[in-house]
Amino acid sequence: MTTSRFVFDVDERTFPEIVLGNSQRYPVLVDFWAAWCAPCRMLAPILDKLAEEFAGGFVVAKVNTDEERQLAAQYGVQSLPTVKVFRNGAVVEEFLGAQPEGAIRQLLDRHVERESDRVRAEATVLHGQGKTGEAIERLRGARAMDPANERVTLDLANMLLLGGALSEAEELLHGLPANRQPDPDVVELLTRLKFARIVATAPPTAELEDRIARDPKDYEARYGLGAGKALAGDYEAAMEHFLNIMRGSRTFREDAGRERLVDVFTLIGDKDPALVGRYRASMSSLLY
């Protein structure tokens, strides 16, 4: 028997209402378990704790597979514990085995909508209206209200970066848990921050372009202009500048042309593999 108001025992009769019905309103984590299963006993208190903490952001439905063999077979359960996340009547994610609390929190972050997420959406609208300062203040409030929502931290860091508050943005990103640092969204923001710092100390774009027109080997100007192009999403132009630096001087800022070229690859990610492949080949031809 369950004792939490957010954790329910379900069977074949109650599954449609408690799981499928409720999943139209919020995520339902279905925990397929058995009394003899030691990992199930390890997982259960973690799910109970998180369900209480999220206070209705999701619910847990527990299926005793020894008693509900038909349900377990219907959903392809082959090992215990198996946890399936239901949303809008369908399974949207699952995991096997007794996962650590941190991993389950990350899963919940992908599916549970919080009040702070509503503020995030409002901040995005404000930024689109040119009210970045107001958006930042809304996100500060959301972060104070829900410090565990790392999506708010990432949005706030992004807005601060756009607003030029680079040190505060960097502090927020480095303050995220160590296991989040390698995540693509964090790496992308840190990479953009790197380019933003270059742009912040570089002359205006028009001056950089004029310097390059007068002296194509003005690598300092190319470095600043390439960073600006990368920040603006003009990745091919940025890579041309950094590749030009590589061709002309591998010693410029200790091979900064190559390093920034790799940073642009990071920003592009898997959005344009052909473009990355072409410039990676050009870079390799200069290395070997």
Coordinates of C-alpha atoms in Angstrom, one line a residue:
M1 CA 0.0 0.0 0.0
T2 CA 1.2 3.5 -0.7
T3 CA 1.1 6.3 1.8
S4 CA 1.8 9.4 -0.4
R5 CA -1.1 11.4 -1.9
F6 CA 0.9 11.4 -5.2
V7 CA 1.6 7.7 -5.4
F8 CA -1.1 5.1 -6.3
D9 CA -1.3 1.4 -6.6
V10 CA -2.9 0.5 -9.9
D11 CA -4.3 -2.6 -11.5
E12 CA -5.7 -3.5 -14.9
R13 CA -9.1 -2.0 -13.9
T14 CA -7.8 1.4 -12.6
F15 CA -4.9 1.8 -15.1
P16 CA -6.9 3.6 -17.8
E17 CA -8.1 6.3 -15.4
I18 CA -5.1 6.7 -13.1
V19 CA -2.4 6.4 -15.8
L20 CA -3.9 7.1 -19.2
G21 CA -6.4 9.6 -18.0
N22 CA -4.1 11.6 -15.7
S23 CA -1.3 11.6 -18.2
Q24 CA -3.5 14.1 -20.3
R25 CA -2.9 16.6 -17.5
Y26 CA 0.6 15.8 -16.2
P27 CA 3.3 13.1 -16.4
V28 CA 2.6 9.7 -14.8
L29 CA 5.6 7.6 -13.9
V30 CA 4.5 3.9 -13.9
D31 CA 6.7 1.8 -11.6
F32 CA 6.6 -1.8 -12.6
W33 CA 7.9 -3.7 -9.5
A34 CA 7.7 -6.9 -7.4
A35 CA 8.0 -7.6 -3.7
W36 CA 11.0 -9.9 -4.2
C37 CA 12.9 -7.3 -6.2
A38 CA 15.7 -5.7 -4.1
P39 CA 16.4 -2.8 -6.7
C40 CA 12.6 -2.1 -6.6
R41 CA 12.9 -1.5 -2.9
M42 CA 15.8 0.9 -3.4
L43 CA 13.9 2.9 -6.1
A44 CA 10.6 3.2 -4.4
P45 CA 11.6 5.7 -1.6
I46 CA 13.3 7.9 -4.2
L47 CA 10.1 8.1 -6.3
D48 CA 8.0 8.7 -3.2
K49 CA 10.3 11.5 -2.1
L50 CA 10.3 13.2 -5.5
A51 CA 6.6 12.9 -5.9
E52 CA 6.1 14.7 -2.6
E53 CA 8.7 17.4 -3.5
F54 CA 7.1 18.1 -6.9
A55 CA 3.7 18.2 -5.1
G56 CA 1.5 17.2 -8.0
G57 CA 3.8 18.0 -10.9
F58 CA 3.7 14.3 -11.6
V59 CA 2.3 11.2 -10.0
V60 CA 3.6 7.7 -9.5
A61 CA 1.5 4.7 -10.4
K62 CA 2.8 1.4 -9.0
V63 CA 2.1 -1.9 -10.8
N64 CA 2.8 -5.1 -8.9
T65 CA 3.9 -7.4 -11.7
D66 CA 3.3 -10.6 -9.7
E67 CA -0.4 -9.6 -9.5
E68 CA -0.7 -7.7 -12.9
R69 CA 1.1 -10.0 -15.3
Q70 CA -1.2 -8.9 -18.2
L71 CA -0.3 -5.2 -17.7
A72 CA 3.4 -6.1 -17.5
A73 CA 3.2 -8.1 -20.7
Q74 CA 1.1 -5.5 -22.5
Y75 CA 3.9 -2.9 -21.9
G76 CA 6.8 -5.2 -22.7
V77 CA 8.2 -5.3 -19.2
Q78 CA 11.1 -7.8 -19.1
S79 CA 13.2 -6.7 -16.1
L80 CA 12.5 -5.0 -12.8
P81 CA 12.2 -2.3 -11.9
T82 CA 11.0 -0.7 -15.1
V83 CA 9.7 2.8 -15.0
K84 CA 7.7 4.2 -17.9
V85 CA 6.8 7.9 -18.3
F86 CA 3.3 8.4 -19.7
R87 CA 2.2 11.7 -21.2
N88 CA -1.0 12.2 -23.2
G89 CA -1.8 8.5 -23.1
A90 CA 1.5 7.2 -24.4
V91 CA 4.9 6.2 -23.2
V92 CA 7.4 9.1 -23.8
E93 CA 10.4 7.8 -21.9
E94 CA 11.5 4.9 -19.7
F95 CA 14.4 3.6 -17.7
L96 CA 15.4 0.2 -16.2
G97 CA 16.9 -0.5 -12.9
A98 CA 17.3 1.5 -9.7
Q99 CA 18.6 4.9 -11.0
P100 CA 20.1 7.5 -8.8
E101 CA 18.0 10.4 -7.7
G102 CA 20.0 12.9 -9.8
A103 CA 19.2 10.9 -13.0
I104 CA 15.5 10.8 -12.2
R105 CA 15.5 14.5 -11.5
Q106 CA 16.9 15.1 -15.0
L107 CA 14.2 12.9 -16.4
L108 CA 11.5 14.8 -14.6
D109 CA 13.0 18.1 -15.8
R110 CA 12.3 17.0 -19.3
H111 CA 8.6 16.3 -18.6
V112 CA 7.3 18.1 -15.6
E113 CA 6.0 21.6 -16.3
R114 CA 6.5 24.0 -13.3
E115 CA 5.3 27.5 -12.5
S116 CA 8.9 28.6 -13.2
D117 CA 8.6 27.2 -16.7
R118 CA 5.6 29.4 -17.3
V119 CA 7.7 32.4 -16.3
R120 CA 10.4 31.1 -18.7
A121 CA 7.9 31.3 -21.5
E122 CA 6.9 34.8 -20.5
A123 CA 10.5 35.9 -20.4
T124 CA 11.1 34.6 -24.0
V125 CA 8.2 36.7 -25.2
L126 CA 9.5 39.8 -23.4
H127 CA 12.9 39.2 -25.0
G128 CA 11.3 38.9 -28.4
Q129 CA 9.7 42.3 -27.7
G130 CA 13.1 43.9 -27.0
K131 CA 12.5 43.9 -23.3
T132 CA 15.6 41.8 -22.3
G133 CA 16.1 43.6 -19.1
E134 CA 12.6 42.9 -17.9
A135 CA 13.0 39.3 -19.1
I136 CA 16.1 39.0 -17.0
E137 CA 14.3 40.2 -13.9
R138 CA 11.5 37.8 -14.4
L139 CA 14.0 34.9 -14.7
R140 CA 15.8 36.0 -11.6
G141 CA 12.4 35.8 -9.7
A142 CA 11.7 32.4 -11.2
R143 CA 15.2 31.1 -10.2
A144 CA 14.6 32.4 -6.6
M145 CA 11.2 30.6 -6.6
D146 CA 12.5 27.3 -8.0
P147 CA 16.3 27.1 -7.8
A148 CA 16.2 23.4 -8.7
N149 CA 14.8 24.1 -12.2
E150 CA 18.1 24.2 -14.2
R151 CA 16.2 25.3 -17.3
V152 CA 15.6 28.6 -15.6
T153 CA 19.3 28.9 -14.9
L154 CA 20.2 28.2 -18.5
D155 CA 17.7 30.8 -19.8
L156 CA 18.9 33.4 -17.3
A157 CA 22.5 32.8 -18.3
N158 CA 21.5 33.1 -22.0
M159 CA 19.7 36.4 -21.4
L160 CA 22.6 37.8 -19.3
L161 CA 24.9 36.8 -22.1
L162 CA 22.7 38.6 -24.6
G163 CA 22.6 41.6 -22.3
G164 CA 26.4 41.8 -21.9
A165 CA 26.5 40.6 -18.2
L166 CA 29.1 38.0 -19.1
S167 CA 30.7 37.5 -15.7
E168 CA 27.3 36.8 -14.1
A169 CA 26.3 34.4 -16.9
E170 CA 29.6 32.5 -16.5
E171 CA 29.1 32.3 -12.8
L172 CA 25.7 30.8 -13.2
L173 CA 26.9 28.2 -15.8
H174 CA 29.9 27.1 -13.7
G175 CA 27.5 26.9 -10.7
L176 CA 25.6 24.1 -12.3
P177 CA 26.3 20.6 -11.0
A178 CA 29.4 18.9 -12.3
N179 CA 27.3 16.2 -14.1
R180 CA 25.6 19.0 -16.1
Q181 CA 28.7 20.7 -17.4
P182 CA 29.3 18.3 -20.4
D183 CA 25.6 18.7 -21.5
P184 CA 25.3 20.2 -25.0
D185 CA 23.2 23.1 -23.9
V186 CA 25.7 24.1 -21.2
V187 CA 28.7 23.6 -23.5
E188 CA 27.0 25.7 -26.2
L189 CA 26.3 28.6 -23.8
L190 CA 29.9 28.5 -22.5
T191 CA 31.2 28.5 -26.1
R192 CA 29.0 31.5 -27.0
L193 CA 30.3 33.2 -23.8
K194 CA 33.8 32.7 -25.1
F195 CA 33.0 34.4 -28.3
A196 CA 31.1 37.2 -26.5
R197 CA 34.2 38.0 -24.4
I198 CA 36.2 38.4 -27.6
V199 CA 33.6 40.7 -29.1
A200 CA 33.4 42.7 -25.9
T201 CA 37.0 43.8 -26.2
A202 CA 37.2 44.1 -30.0
P203 CA 36.7 47.3 -32.0
P204 CA 33.3 47.9 -33.8
T205 CA 32.5 45.6 -36.8
A206 CA 33.0 48.3 -39.4
E207 CA 36.4 49.1 -38.1
L208 CA 37.4 45.4 -38.2
E209 CA 36.2 45.0 -41.7
D210 CA 38.1 48.1 -42.8
R211 CA 41.3 46.8 -41.2
I212 CA 41.0 43.5 -43.0
A213 CA 40.3 45.2 -46.3
R214 CA 43.5 47.2 -45.9
D215 CA 45.5 44.2 -44.5
P216 CA 44.1 40.7 -45.0
K217 CA 46.8 39.4 -42.6
D218 CA 45.4 41.5 -39.7
Y219 CA 44.7 38.4 -37.7
E220 CA 43.6 40.4 -34.6
A221 CA 40.9 42.0 -36.7
R222 CA 39.9 38.6 -38.2
Y223 CA 39.8 37.1 -34.7
G224 CA 37.3 39.8 -33.4
L225 CA 35.2 39.7 -36.6
G226 CA 35.1 35.9 -36.7
A227 CA 33.9 35.9 -33.1
G228 CA 31.1 38.4 -33.9
K229 CA 30.1 36.3 -36.9
A230 CA 29.9 33.2 -34.7
L231 CA 27.8 34.9 -32.2
A232 CA 25.4 36.1 -34.9
G233 CA 25.1 32.6 -36.3
D234 CA 27.0 33.3 -39.5
Y235 CA 29.1 30.2 -39.0
E236 CA 30.5 29.9 -42.4
A237 CA 31.9 33.4 -42.4
A238 CA 33.3 32.9 -38.9
M239 CA 35.0 29.7 -40.0
E240 CA 36.5 31.4 -43.0
H241 CA 38.2 34.0 -40.7
F242 CA 39.5 31.4 -38.3
L243 CA 40.7 29.2 -41.1
N244 CA 42.5 32.2 -42.6
I245 CA 44.2 32.7 -39.3
M246 CA 45.3 29.1 -39.2
R247 CA 46.8 29.3 -42.7
G248 CA 48.7 32.4 -41.9
S249 CA 49.9 32.0 -38.3
R250 CA 49.6 28.9 -36.1
T251 CA 51.3 30.9 -33.4
F252 CA 48.7 33.7 -33.3
R253 CA 47.4 33.7 -29.7
E254 CA 48.8 30.1 -29.4
D255 CA 46.9 28.6 -32.3
A256 CA 43.7 30.5 -31.5
G257 CA 42.5 30.1 -35.1
R258 CA 42.3 26.4 -34.8
E259 CA 40.8 26.6 -31.3
R260 CA 38.0 29.0 -32.3
L261 CA 37.3 26.9 -35.4
V262 CA 36.7 23.9 -33.2
D263 CA 34.4 26.1 -31.1
V264 CA 32.3 27.0 -34.1
F265 CA 32.0 23.3 -34.8
T266 CA 30.6 23.0 -31.3
L267 CA 28.0 25.7 -32.0
I268 CA 26.9 24.1 -35.2
G269 CA 26.6 20.7 -33.6
D270 CA 24.6 18.4 -35.8
K271 CA 22.6 21.2 -37.5
D272 CA 24.8 21.1 -40.6
P273 CA 27.1 18.1 -40.7
A274 CA 28.1 18.7 -44.3
L275 CA 29.4 22.2 -43.4
V276 CA 31.3 21.0 -40.4
G277 CA 32.8 18.1 -42.4
R278 CA 34.0 20.5 -45.1
Y279 CA 35.8 22.8 -42.7
R280 CA 37.0 20.0 -40.6
A281 CA 38.7 18.6 -43.7
S282 CA 40.3 22.0 -44.4
M283 CA 41.5 22.3 -40.8
S284 CA 43.0 18.8 -41.0
S285 CA 44.9 19.6 -44.2
L286 CA 46.7 22.3 -42.3
L287 CA 47.5 20.1 -39.3
Y288 CA 49.0 17.1 -41.0

